[in-house]
């Protein structure tokens, strides 16, 4: 695996019940070795690390946003549910910020064994209520294709879904591709399936500039698209609306607050 990469892919989402809804968007993300990120003097221009810039990655935007380095926080998070041994590497997959603004509905942290096979992952999910929650996944790396991992839904993301059921996580990460599928099951019925599939290429100034327009659009449109889809679910499909329940243990204040959480929108 390269230490720093750009992932160019497509985010696909389909809701099957109670009303059908789907979308596909181009999505650009950065895949970064967190240990080498900490030691790097710089990233390829125009991307900055913990500094202001056109595009940037900042430690304070992830996990608890504390002053402890992101690599240490990720390490401690993994060590909370799986051993971290010599030869393993940890990566973050997230969209960068644009002039300091950014909103990642989900950020991903991967642990790969010495053969470069995924054996653990952390999914950090953010909602539009200034909250975040993490799902820790212990993945069997003894199989040719890692097994799917199931976790109880413990976080209120969409007001058009009840906070119940189980997520099924199916992840594939290697030097050439990233393929992530998250499915929500309620009462043995597939309700939602979200997939991000992308190609991995080196993070260089040339590749960054080639994809710069798409990356900027991606950052700027994330919350706008959330509002557009929520409007459709509420006023066109007329789906049931569920008020935000009392947060469960493990839900914390989001370290990366978007614009929507600062607004009072009746259908969010």
PDB file of C-alpha atoms in Angstrom:
ATOM      1  CA  UNK A   1       0.000   0.000   0.000  1.00  0.00           C
ATOM      2  CA  UNK A   2       1.180   3.505  -0.797  1.00  0.00           C
ATOM      3  CA  UNK A   3       1.447   5.850   2.186  1.00  0.00           C
ATOM      4  CA  UNK A   4      -0.722   8.553   0.575  1.00  0.00           C
ATOM      5  CA  UNK A   5      -3.385   8.025  -2.107  1.00  0.00           C
ATOM      6  CA  UNK A   6      -6.402   9.598  -3.764  1.00  0.00           C
ATOM      7  CA  UNK A   7      -9.500   7.437  -4.115  1.00  0.00           C
ATOM      8  CA  UNK A   8     -11.730   8.372  -7.041  1.00  0.00           C
ATOM      9  CA  UNK A   9     -15.040   6.598  -6.915  1.00  0.00           C
ATOM     10  CA  UNK A  10     -18.805   6.575  -6.802  1.00  0.00           C
ATOM     11  CA  UNK A  11     -21.053   6.767  -3.768  1.00  0.00           C
ATOM     12  CA  UNK A  12     -24.258   4.817  -4.366  1.00  0.00           C
ATOM     13  CA  UNK A  13     -27.230   4.763  -2.019  1.00  0.00           C
ATOM     14  CA  UNK A  14     -30.523   2.944  -2.315  1.00  0.00           C
ATOM     15  CA  UNK A  15     -33.446   2.871   0.099  1.00  0.00           C
ATOM     16  CA  UNK A  16     -35.818  -0.018  -0.451  1.00  0.00           C
ATOM     17  CA  UNK A  17     -38.477   0.499   2.243  1.00  0.00           C
ATOM     18  CA  UNK A  18     -40.763   2.125   3.225  1.00  0.00           C
ATOM     19  CA  UNK A  19     -40.282   4.201   0.057  1.00  0.00           C
ATOM     20  CA  UNK A  20     -37.817   3.691  -2.767  1.00  0.00           C
ATOM     21  CA  UNK A  21     -35.113   6.296  -3.178  1.00  0.00           C
ATOM     22  CA  UNK A  22     -31.655   6.171  -4.709  1.00  0.00           C
ATOM     23  CA  UNK A  23     -28.762   8.368  -5.783  1.00  0.00           C
ATOM     24  CA  UNK A  24     -25.233   8.126  -7.209  1.00  0.00           C
ATOM     25  CA  UNK A  25     -22.549  10.773  -6.755  1.00  0.00           C
ATOM     26  CA  UNK A  26     -18.913  11.064  -7.707  1.00  0.00           C
ATOM     27  CA  UNK A  27     -16.871  10.983  -4.502  1.00  0.00           C
ATOM     28  CA  UNK A  28     -13.211  11.823  -3.928  1.00  0.00           C
ATOM     29  CA  UNK A  29     -11.435  10.787  -0.744  1.00  0.00           C
ATOM     30  CA  UNK A  30      -7.903  10.616   0.635  1.00  0.00           C
ATOM     31  CA  UNK A  31      -6.406   7.345   1.894  1.00  0.00           C
ATOM     32  CA  UNK A  32      -3.509   8.151   4.250  1.00  0.00           C
ATOM     33  CA  UNK A  33      -1.109   6.096   6.366  1.00  0.00           C
ATOM     34  CA  UNK A  34      -1.593   7.749   9.763  1.00  0.00           C
ATOM     35  CA  UNK A  35       1.897   7.019  11.090  1.00  0.00           C
ATOM     36  CA  UNK A  36       3.595   8.409   7.987  1.00  0.00           C
ATOM     37  CA  UNK A  37       1.173  11.324   7.975  1.00  0.00           C
ATOM     38  CA  UNK A  38       2.388  12.280  11.451  1.00  0.00           C
ATOM     39  CA  UNK A  39       6.036  12.113  10.350  1.00  0.00           C
ATOM     40  CA  UNK A  40       5.591  13.788   6.972  1.00  0.00           C
ATOM     41  CA  UNK A  41       6.973  17.302   6.648  1.00  0.00           C
ATOM     42  CA  UNK A  42       4.327  18.054   4.017  1.00  0.00           C
ATOM     43  CA  UNK A  43       1.757  16.565   1.678  1.00  0.00           C
ATOM     44  CA  UNK A  44       1.727  17.190  -2.068  1.00  0.00           C
ATOM     45  CA  UNK A  45       0.575  20.706  -2.890  1.00  0.00           C
ATOM     46  CA  UNK A  46      -2.134  22.040  -2.478  1.00  0.00           C
ATOM     47  CA  UNK A  47      -3.033  19.697   0.412  1.00  0.00           C
ATOM     48  CA  UNK A  48      -1.965  20.736   3.894  1.00  0.00           C
ATOM     49  CA  UNK A  49      -1.809  18.725   7.106  1.00  0.00           C
ATOM     50  CA  UNK A  50      -2.838  20.562  10.292  1.00  0.00           C
ATOM     51  CA  UNK A  51      -2.378  23.857   8.437  1.00  0.00           C
ATOM     52  CA  UNK A  52      -4.694  26.202   6.583  1.00  0.00           C
ATOM     53  CA  UNK A  53      -4.876  25.595   2.848  1.00  0.00           C
ATOM     54  CA  UNK A  54      -7.103  25.125  -0.165  1.00  0.00           C
ATOM     55  CA  UNK A  55      -7.477  21.490   0.845  1.00  0.00           C
ATOM     56  CA  UNK A  56      -6.449  20.186   4.244  1.00  0.00           C
ATOM     57  CA  UNK A  57      -6.584  17.307   6.680  1.00  0.00           C
ATOM     58  CA  UNK A  58      -6.682  18.284  10.342  1.00  0.00           C
ATOM     59  CA  UNK A  59      -6.345  16.075  13.415  1.00  0.00           C
ATOM     60  CA  UNK A  60      -9.025  18.067  15.235  1.00  0.00           C
ATOM     61  CA  UNK A  61     -11.669  17.078  12.665  1.00  0.00           C
ATOM     62  CA  UNK A  62     -11.644  13.390  13.608  1.00  0.00           C
ATOM     63  CA  UNK A  63     -12.549  11.187  16.558  1.00  0.00           C
ATOM     64  CA  UNK A  64     -12.688  13.268  19.742  1.00  0.00           C
ATOM     65  CA  UNK A  65     -10.816  16.220  18.245  1.00  0.00           C
ATOM     66  CA  UNK A  66      -8.428  16.331  21.196  1.00  0.00           C
ATOM     67  CA  UNK A  67      -4.899  17.737  21.180  1.00  0.00           C
ATOM     68  CA  UNK A  68      -3.442  14.207  21.112  1.00  0.00           C
ATOM     69  CA  UNK A  69      -2.119  13.275  17.677  1.00  0.00           C
ATOM     70  CA  UNK A  70      -4.606  11.555  15.396  1.00  0.00           C
ATOM     71  CA  UNK A  71      -2.307   8.558  14.911  1.00  0.00           C
ATOM     72  CA  UNK A  72      -2.198   7.942  18.668  1.00  0.00           C
ATOM     73  CA  UNK A  73      -5.967   8.306  19.018  1.00  0.00           C
ATOM     74  CA  UNK A  74      -6.546   5.837  16.191  1.00  0.00           C
ATOM     75  CA  UNK A  75      -4.031   3.417  17.712  1.00  0.00           C
ATOM     76  CA  UNK A  76      -5.722   3.590  21.114  1.00  0.00           C
ATOM     77  CA  UNK A  77      -9.123   3.122  19.509  1.00  0.00           C
ATOM     78  CA  UNK A  78      -7.973  -0.040  17.738  1.00  0.00           C
ATOM     79  CA  UNK A  79      -6.252  -1.350  20.851  1.00  0.00           C
ATOM     80  CA  UNK A  80      -9.581  -1.072  22.636  1.00  0.00           C
ATOM     81  CA  UNK A  81     -10.942  -4.064  20.727  1.00  0.00           C
ATOM     82  CA  UNK A  82      -8.110  -5.737  18.781  1.00  0.00           C
ATOM     83  CA  UNK A  83      -4.334  -6.199  19.187  1.00  0.00           C
ATOM     84  CA  UNK A  84      -2.064  -3.934  17.165  1.00  0.00           C
ATOM     85  CA  UNK A  85       1.169  -5.772  16.375  1.00  0.00           C
ATOM     86  CA  UNK A  86       4.419  -4.889  14.651  1.00  0.00           C
ATOM     87  CA  UNK A  87       4.169  -4.779  10.888  1.00  0.00           C
ATOM     88  CA  UNK A  88       0.542  -3.646  10.802  1.00  0.00           C
ATOM     89  CA  UNK A  89      -0.417  -0.302   9.279  1.00  0.00           C
ATOM     90  CA  UNK A  90      -3.300   2.036   9.950  1.00  0.00           C
ATOM     91  CA  UNK A  91      -4.999   4.252   7.386  1.00  0.00           C
ATOM     92  CA  UNK A  92      -7.629   6.966   7.412  1.00  0.00           C
ATOM     93  CA  UNK A  93     -10.094   7.374   4.542  1.00  0.00           C
ATOM     94  CA  UNK A  94     -11.848  10.747   4.518  1.00  0.00           C
ATOM     95  CA  UNK A  95     -12.656  13.750   2.388  1.00  0.00           C
ATOM     96  CA  UNK A  96     -10.459  16.816   2.917  1.00  0.00           C
ATOM     97  CA  UNK A  97     -11.632  20.210   4.113  1.00  0.00           C
ATOM     98  CA  UNK A  98     -11.924  23.188   1.779  1.00  0.00           C
ATOM     99  CA  UNK A  99     -10.423  26.349   3.302  1.00  0.00           C
ATOM    100  CA  UNK A 100     -11.124  24.807   6.700  1.00  0.00           C
ATOM    101  CA  UNK A 101     -14.716  23.759   5.938  1.00  0.00           C
ATOM    102  CA  UNK A 102     -15.644  20.124   5.616  1.00  0.00           C
ATOM    103  CA  UNK A 103     -18.294  17.630   6.629  1.00  0.00           C
ATOM    104  CA  UNK A 104     -17.655  13.882   6.457  1.00  0.00           C
ATOM    105  CA  UNK A 105     -20.895  11.912   6.951  1.00  0.00           C
ATOM    106  CA  UNK A 106     -18.536   8.972   7.560  1.00  0.00           C
ATOM    107  CA  UNK A 107     -14.782   8.651   8.065  1.00  0.00           C
ATOM    108  CA  UNK A 108     -13.051   5.280   8.004  1.00  0.00           C
ATOM    109  CA  UNK A 109     -10.006   3.932   9.793  1.00  0.00           C
ATOM    110  CA  UNK A 110      -8.437   0.695   8.580  1.00  0.00           C
ATOM    111  CA  UNK A 111      -5.861  -1.665  10.079  1.00  0.00           C
ATOM    112  CA  UNK A 112      -4.009  -3.923   7.654  1.00  0.00           C
ATOM    113  CA  UNK A 113      -1.819  -6.875   8.628  1.00  0.00           C
ATOM    114  CA  UNK A 114       1.779  -7.334   7.452  1.00  0.00           C
ATOM    115  CA  UNK A 115       0.472  -8.850   4.197  1.00  0.00           C
ATOM    116  CA  UNK A 116      -1.657  -5.790   3.504  1.00  0.00           C
ATOM    117  CA  UNK A 117      -4.927  -7.577   4.309  1.00  0.00           C
ATOM    118  CA  UNK A 118      -7.638  -5.710   6.175  1.00  0.00           C
ATOM    119  CA  UNK A 119      -8.179  -7.127   9.681  1.00  0.00           C
ATOM    120  CA  UNK A 120      -9.989  -4.328  11.537  1.00  0.00           C
ATOM    121  CA  UNK A 121     -11.859  -1.124  10.817  1.00  0.00           C
ATOM    122  CA  UNK A 122     -13.477   1.770  12.630  1.00  0.00           C
ATOM    123  CA  UNK A 123     -16.367   3.668  11.080  1.00  0.00           C
ATOM    124  CA  UNK A 124     -16.915   7.154  12.473  1.00  0.00           C
ATOM    125  CA  UNK A 125     -20.396   8.375  11.570  1.00  0.00           C
ATOM    126  CA  UNK A 126     -21.570  11.982  11.889  1.00  0.00           C
ATOM    127  CA  UNK A 127     -25.158  13.208  11.828  1.00  0.00           C
ATOM    128  CA  UNK A 128     -26.586  16.688  11.247  1.00  0.00           C
ATOM    129  CA  UNK A 129     -27.237  17.179  14.973  1.00  0.00           C
ATOM    130  CA  UNK A 130     -23.565  17.789  15.821  1.00  0.00           C
ATOM    131  CA  UNK A 131     -23.073  14.216  17.061  1.00  0.00           C
ATOM    132  CA  UNK A 132     -20.782  11.359  16.101  1.00  0.00           C
ATOM    133  CA  UNK A 133     -20.542   7.653  16.877  1.00  0.00           C
ATOM    134  CA  UNK A 134     -18.012   4.928  16.104  1.00  0.00           C
ATOM    135  CA  UNK A 135     -18.512   1.303  15.097  1.00  0.00           C
ATOM    136  CA  UNK A 136     -15.505  -0.954  15.763  1.00  0.00           C
ATOM    137  CA  UNK A 137     -15.165  -3.923  13.411  1.00  0.00           C
ATOM    138  CA  UNK A 138     -12.941  -6.945  14.056  1.00  0.00           C
ATOM    139  CA  UNK A 139     -12.464  -8.599  10.638  1.00  0.00           C
ATOM    140  CA  UNK A 140     -11.267 -12.164  10.009  1.00  0.00           C
ATOM    141  CA  UNK A 141      -8.168 -11.783   7.828  1.00  0.00           C
ATOM    142  CA  UNK A 142      -7.616 -15.537   7.564  1.00  0.00           C
ATOM    143  CA  UNK A 143     -10.189 -15.726   4.771  1.00  0.00           C
ATOM    144  CA  UNK A 144      -9.498 -14.897   1.127  1.00  0.00           C
ATOM    145  CA  UNK A 145     -12.474 -12.546   1.225  1.00  0.00           C
ATOM    146  CA  UNK A 146     -12.999 -10.964   4.670  1.00  0.00           C
ATOM    147  CA  UNK A 147     -16.260 -11.960   6.293  1.00  0.00           C
ATOM    148  CA  UNK A 148     -19.039  -9.462   6.770  1.00  0.00           C
ATOM    149  CA  UNK A 149     -19.390  -7.901  10.209  1.00  0.00           C
ATOM    150  CA  UNK A 150     -22.710  -7.077  11.861  1.00  0.00           C
ATOM    151  CA  UNK A 151     -23.273  -4.355  14.450  1.00  0.00           C
ATOM    152  CA  UNK A 152     -26.435  -3.151  16.154  1.00  0.00           C
ATOM    153  CA  UNK A 153     -27.503   0.283  14.983  1.00  0.00           C
ATOM    154  CA  UNK A 154     -26.724   2.581  17.911  1.00  0.00           C
ATOM    155  CA  UNK A 155     -26.824   6.032  16.358  1.00  0.00           C
ATOM    156  CA  UNK A 156     -29.562   8.293  15.006  1.00  0.00           C
ATOM    157  CA  UNK A 157     -28.472   9.411  11.544  1.00  0.00           C
ATOM    158  CA  UNK A 158     -31.600  10.038   9.477  1.00  0.00           C
ATOM    159  CA  UNK A 159     -34.910  11.344  10.877  1.00  0.00           C
ATOM    160  CA  UNK A 160     -36.608   9.103   8.297  1.00  0.00           C
ATOM    161  CA  UNK A 161     -35.355   5.919   9.932  1.00  0.00           C
ATOM    162  CA  UNK A 162     -35.898   4.457  13.370  1.00  0.00           C
ATOM    163  CA  UNK A 163     -32.799   3.797  15.463  1.00  0.00           C
ATOM    164  CA  UNK A 164     -33.077   0.028  15.375  1.00  0.00           C
ATOM    165  CA  UNK A 165     -31.837  -2.913  13.373  1.00  0.00           C
ATOM    166  CA  UNK A 166     -28.326  -4.016  12.456  1.00  0.00           C
ATOM    167  CA  UNK A 167     -25.672  -2.811  10.057  1.00  0.00           C
ATOM    168  CA  UNK A 168     -23.854  -5.257   7.817  1.00  0.00           C
ATOM    169  CA  UNK A 169     -20.351  -4.079   6.882  1.00  0.00           C
ATOM    170  CA  UNK A 170     -18.574  -5.545   3.855  1.00  0.00           C
ATOM    171  CA  UNK A 171     -15.169  -3.932   3.234  1.00  0.00           C
ATOM    172  CA  UNK A 172     -12.377  -4.502   0.730  1.00  0.00           C
ATOM    173  CA  UNK A 173      -9.293  -2.276   0.833  1.00  0.00           C
ATOM    174  CA  UNK A 174      -6.037  -2.788  -1.064  1.00  0.00           C
ATOM    175  CA  UNK A 175      -3.462  -0.880  -3.104  1.00  0.00           C
ATOM    176  CA  UNK A 176      -5.716  -0.733  -6.158  1.00  0.00           C
ATOM    177  CA  UNK A 177      -9.270  -0.400  -4.925  1.00  0.00           C
ATOM    178  CA  UNK A 178     -11.571   0.551  -2.085  1.00  0.00           C
ATOM    179  CA  UNK A 179     -14.986  -1.092  -1.950  1.00  0.00           C
ATOM    180  CA  UNK A 180     -17.162  -0.411   1.082  1.00  0.00           C
ATOM    181  CA  UNK A 181     -20.762  -1.550   1.496  1.00  0.00           C
ATOM    182  CA  UNK A 182     -22.914  -0.768   4.526  1.00  0.00           C
ATOM    183  CA  UNK A 183     -26.387  -2.326   4.643  1.00  0.00           C
ATOM    184  CA  UNK A 184     -29.093  -1.676   7.220  1.00  0.00           C
ATOM    185  CA  UNK A 185     -31.363  -4.594   8.138  1.00  0.00           C
ATOM    186  CA  UNK A 186     -34.549  -4.228  10.170  1.00  0.00           C
ATOM    187  CA  UNK A 187     -36.654  -7.284  11.004  1.00  0.00           C
ATOM    188  CA  UNK A 188     -34.643  -9.338   8.460  1.00  0.00           C
ATOM    189  CA  UNK A 189     -35.549  -6.866   5.722  1.00  0.00           C
ATOM    190  CA  UNK A 190     -32.892  -4.938   3.787  1.00  0.00           C
ATOM    191  CA  UNK A 191     -33.831  -1.286   4.254  1.00  0.00           C
ATOM    192  CA  UNK A 192     -30.816   0.641   2.966  1.00  0.00           C
ATOM    193  CA  UNK A 193     -27.631  -0.237   1.100  1.00  0.00           C
ATOM    194  CA  UNK A 194     -24.818   2.283   0.669  1.00  0.00           C
ATOM    195  CA  UNK A 195     -21.700   1.519  -1.357  1.00  0.00           C
ATOM    196  CA  UNK A 196     -18.541   3.445  -2.042  1.00  0.00           C
ATOM    197  CA  UNK A 197     -16.372   1.950  -4.783  1.00  0.00           C
ATOM    198  CA  UNK A 198     -13.258   3.697  -5.996  1.00  0.00           C
ATOM    199  CA  UNK A 199      -9.882   3.352  -7.670  1.00  0.00           C
ATOM    200  CA  UNK A 200      -6.722   4.140  -5.718  1.00  0.00           C
ATOM    201  CA  UNK A 201      -3.973   6.282  -7.267  1.00  0.00           C
ATOM    202  CA  UNK A 202      -0.886   7.999  -5.842  1.00  0.00           C
ATOM    203  CA  UNK A 203      -1.424  11.280  -4.026  1.00  0.00           C
ATOM    204  CA  UNK A 204       0.770  13.598  -6.052  1.00  0.00           C
ATOM    205  CA  UNK A 205       0.450  17.278  -6.894  1.00  0.00           C
ATOM    206  CA  UNK A 206      -0.306  16.311 -10.491  1.00  0.00           C
ATOM    207  CA  UNK A 207      -3.098  13.893  -9.517  1.00  0.00           C
ATOM    208  CA  UNK A 208      -4.478  16.360  -6.976  1.00  0.00           C
ATOM    209  CA  UNK A 209      -4.630  19.188  -9.517  1.00  0.00           C
ATOM    210  CA  UNK A 210      -6.188  16.867 -12.107  1.00  0.00           C
ATOM    211  CA  UNK A 211      -8.966  15.992  -9.629  1.00  0.00           C
ATOM    212  CA  UNK A 212      -9.093  19.363  -7.858  1.00  0.00           C
ATOM    213  CA  UNK A 213     -12.351  20.609  -9.380  1.00  0.00           C
ATOM    214  CA  UNK A 214     -14.134  17.379  -8.532  1.00  0.00           C
ATOM    215  CA  UNK A 215     -12.781  17.404  -4.983  1.00  0.00           C
ATOM    216  CA  UNK A 216     -13.889  21.002  -4.407  1.00  0.00           C
ATOM    217  CA  UNK A 217     -17.383  20.299  -5.752  1.00  0.00           C
ATOM    218  CA  UNK A 218     -17.583  17.168  -3.618  1.00  0.00           C
ATOM    219  CA  UNK A 219     -16.828  19.074  -0.400  1.00  0.00           C
ATOM    220  CA  UNK A 220     -19.159  21.963  -1.210  1.00  0.00           C
ATOM    221  CA  UNK A 221     -22.118  19.798  -2.239  1.00  0.00           C
ATOM    222  CA  UNK A 222     -22.088  17.264   0.619  1.00  0.00           C
ATOM    223  CA  UNK A 223     -24.484  19.096   2.932  1.00  0.00           C
ATOM    224  CA  UNK A 224     -26.489  20.575   0.050  1.00  0.00           C
ATOM    225  CA  UNK A 225     -27.160  17.052  -1.183  1.00  0.00           C
ATOM    226  CA  UNK A 226     -28.188  15.970   2.325  1.00  0.00           C
ATOM    227  CA  UNK A 227     -30.776  18.772   2.369  1.00  0.00           C
ATOM    228  CA  UNK A 228     -32.032  17.916  -1.126  1.00  0.00           C
ATOM    229  CA  UNK A 229     -32.518  14.237  -0.307  1.00  0.00           C
ATOM    230  CA  UNK A 230     -34.173  15.049   3.052  1.00  0.00           C
ATOM    231  CA  UNK A 231     -36.582  17.404   1.271  1.00  0.00           C
ATOM    232  CA  UNK A 232     -37.529  14.645  -1.184  1.00  0.00           C
ATOM    233  CA  UNK A 233     -38.057  12.068   1.572  1.00  0.00           C
ATOM    234  CA  UNK A 234     -40.199  14.464   3.596  1.00  0.00           C
ATOM    235  CA  UNK A 235     -42.298  16.287   1.016  1.00  0.00           C
ATOM    236  CA  UNK A 236     -42.326  14.074  -2.077  1.00  0.00           C
ATOM    237  CA  UNK A 237     -42.156  10.526  -0.731  1.00  0.00           C
ATOM    238  CA  UNK A 238     -43.843  11.635   2.529  1.00  0.00           C
ATOM    239  CA  UNK A 239     -41.977   9.145   4.667  1.00  0.00           C
ATOM    240  CA  UNK A 240     -42.601   8.909   8.421  1.00  0.00           C
ATOM    241  CA  UNK A 241     -40.540  11.382  10.471  1.00  0.00           C
ATOM    242  CA  UNK A 242     -38.821  10.229  13.680  1.00  0.00           C
ATOM    243  CA  UNK A 243     -37.642  12.773  16.233  1.00  0.00           C
ATOM    244  CA  UNK A 244     -34.119  12.388  17.537  1.00  0.00           C
ATOM    245  CA  UNK A 245     -34.103   9.971  20.491  1.00  0.00           C
ATOM    246  CA  UNK A 246     -31.922  10.260  23.570  1.00  0.00           C
ATOM    247  CA  UNK A 247     -28.356   9.442  22.457  1.00  0.00           C
ATOM    248  CA  UNK A 248     -26.979   6.050  23.423  1.00  0.00           C
ATOM    249  CA  UNK A 249     -23.669   5.473  25.170  1.00  0.00           C
ATOM    250  CA  UNK A 250     -20.818   6.085  22.756  1.00  0.00           C
ATOM    251  CA  UNK A 251     -22.438   9.039  21.011  1.00  0.00           C
ATOM    252  CA  UNK A 252     -20.344  12.178  21.479  1.00  0.00           C
ATOM    253  CA  UNK A 253     -20.179  15.737  20.251  1.00  0.00           C
ATOM    254  CA  UNK A 254     -18.945  15.819  16.683  1.00  0.00           C
ATOM    255  CA  UNK A 255     -15.396  17.159  16.232  1.00  0.00           C
ATOM    256  CA  UNK A 256     -16.317  18.379  12.751  1.00  0.00           C
ATOM    257  CA  UNK A 257     -19.509  20.383  12.892  1.00  0.00           C
ATOM    258  CA  UNK A 258     -21.157  21.106   9.567  1.00  0.00           C
ATOM    259  CA  UNK A 259     -23.466  23.944   8.580  1.00  0.00           C
ATOM    260  CA  UNK A 260     -26.761  22.033   8.874  1.00  0.00           C
ATOM    261  CA  UNK A 261     -26.276  21.449  12.612  1.00  0.00           C
ATOM    262  CA  UNK A 262     -26.204  25.234  13.096  1.00  0.00           C
ATOM    263  CA  UNK A 263     -29.554  25.716  11.350  1.00  0.00           C
ATOM    264  CA  UNK A 264     -33.082  24.968  12.497  1.00  0.00           C
ATOM    265  CA  UNK A 265     -34.597  23.009   9.653  1.00  0.00           C
ATOM    266  CA  UNK A 266     -38.056  21.517  10.310  1.00  0.00           C
ATOM    267  CA  UNK A 267     -37.460  18.327   8.293  1.00  0.00           C
ATOM    268  CA  UNK A 268     -34.086  17.509   9.890  1.00  0.00           C
TER     269      UNK A 268
END
